[in-house]
Phi, psi and omega in degrees: 000136173247143184276306183217113187244130198254153174115153170083195184275329185220188174187148188273145194224123177045042183288350160286349185272311186253329185074030175246143184235113172277142179231214206307335185269029179248123169290158203277160185243128192280177196220164184210135178235152172212166182242152171211165176236121180234110176073032190078347188257116172292101185262139166252134152247140175256151178216140196260135177302286187256047170324295169290326171307322174272341149309310169273002175273324168265347146294350148294345179273328181267348187301153183254132177231119181302116175264355199227133180266021162215124169248178182230173183295324175303319176300306186310296207293320174325304198281320168328299185296336193263086170295354166268002201239316204257017177303326182239036169265126186235146189226094180255132190253101163278130183183209172247346182200144180289095180314135181301304181296046200258154187302125183311142171068033180260160191238127184269132191236109174291122198296324179310348185244005171276352180243155197226159162222159179178180186272131193223107179057039180067028165231134180280120172252146185245164165064046181257174164299130182299159175289177190287328172296324195282314169306318166309298192310314185297320176290318176294316177311308182279026175090339199294137177234182197284333169260033189274141172260125198256101157276130184258131172236168182200166172329297184082027189243008171192152197300331168304327185270346163301299175284355154300326178289330205277311194277328167307316167319294185301323173284330167309312199279323163325311190269353171144354187270131183251319180280096165199173183204150172267146179280115180300125174091342177050184183307346191273332167293321176304311163330289182297315184281019163074017197272152177306132191225165173219133155291003189278167190276169174277130187203071174281149172281181188272127178266142158298011184315142159217142167299116187258341179213169178230083188279091191286356177273026181219003178242123174258129176265160179322299178311327183273335159318302172296340177274338164279334178333110167079024164281117175270004177263002174222144186230121177260109183238142180267117199244087180215176176307167163285334190278337159298306167322291191286352169082026192277345177221159157248320185045304172310121197280348190257009160260105216247017161188169209269181208039235175226183175296136185298147182064021184266135183276156170262137189234112175294130181285008161284345176265009163256348207218149162262136171299024177211128197293141358276137184297089179248165184282142173295163163306132184300307179303329170301302174307332181289310175301320187297303166318297185295320169303342168245035176073020182243127193257118180305332210245354178246153206305133179218155177254142168243139175222167189197216176282308197209041167056024169272292197272001180265342178297337176287324164294322174300325191301291183303315173295312178286330199251337179272298184287333174066036159297114195248042159245021179259169179202140187259138167285096175303312194271335175046217187271344140344285175285314169315315179273338165309315167319317188082035172271163193291130182236149174286128160274184177308122166272098184255120170276117203279127181229138194270136174309174168269000000 
């Protein structure tokens, strides 16, 4: 093995360590030689002045930079097969359990750890954005590094599973990470296409991920939601099944009143995702048309809410990341915090109709 070989238009650097070949775009590195006499025996030492710098240059030249918020299985498999180019790739499978037939190398992230619980204004709230140190510890334990190119997958068999992924994506975005994407259709689409799977356990090393920001421009507090009620320039959108929105059923034990926040428009979750396994995202143009058809402006300043900022993360993801509306926030406390605080809700608005 040669750490530094001269000659030609390029040279191999630390091939046994990083498995890369740097070609013409990497400048040649100067090296120095000197001699010293030890016990009458002349020894020649050669050292490379910028050896570590060359490794870094090469690694950066081949680092993956994901340019789309959604990637498909064919793209991911091609990247996985390209060993010299995927050194910073991390696949995170988020859910309630680790799928038996999962994508090789995927690291399991328990969705219950993606959210946190604590006192807020004297109220004990659950399913919240984790604190910075909590999330940093979780990502480091999941093998995520500062420069990781993250692909987020899920089981892909239900809307809730897809939005496990979008909620993790939103949290990573909030804390400053941008190089990532969601795998369209998750594991279900991967398996449907007969791509390789593994039953090996998730065993990541400790990553060096760090929280680098707190992007409050994508998070709405309950106070902010109160402030924009009645503001025609901001739309509040409830992303739950219709019976929850109307107040026909409550179901969730952590919701303390029926219905929705006054002024909220309703967006059925199945307008964002095809409700046939594998659960893939609907076409962007169709989503735009469908939203406009039900009176929701996809380009307007928007706050998404639901029971616990889980399902509404799908709306944030589509509007903010796919459509490109940067005036979209996720209501972290959602109906959980709203109803815990005893704030008013709205149920069915019934127009009386005469019988024929």
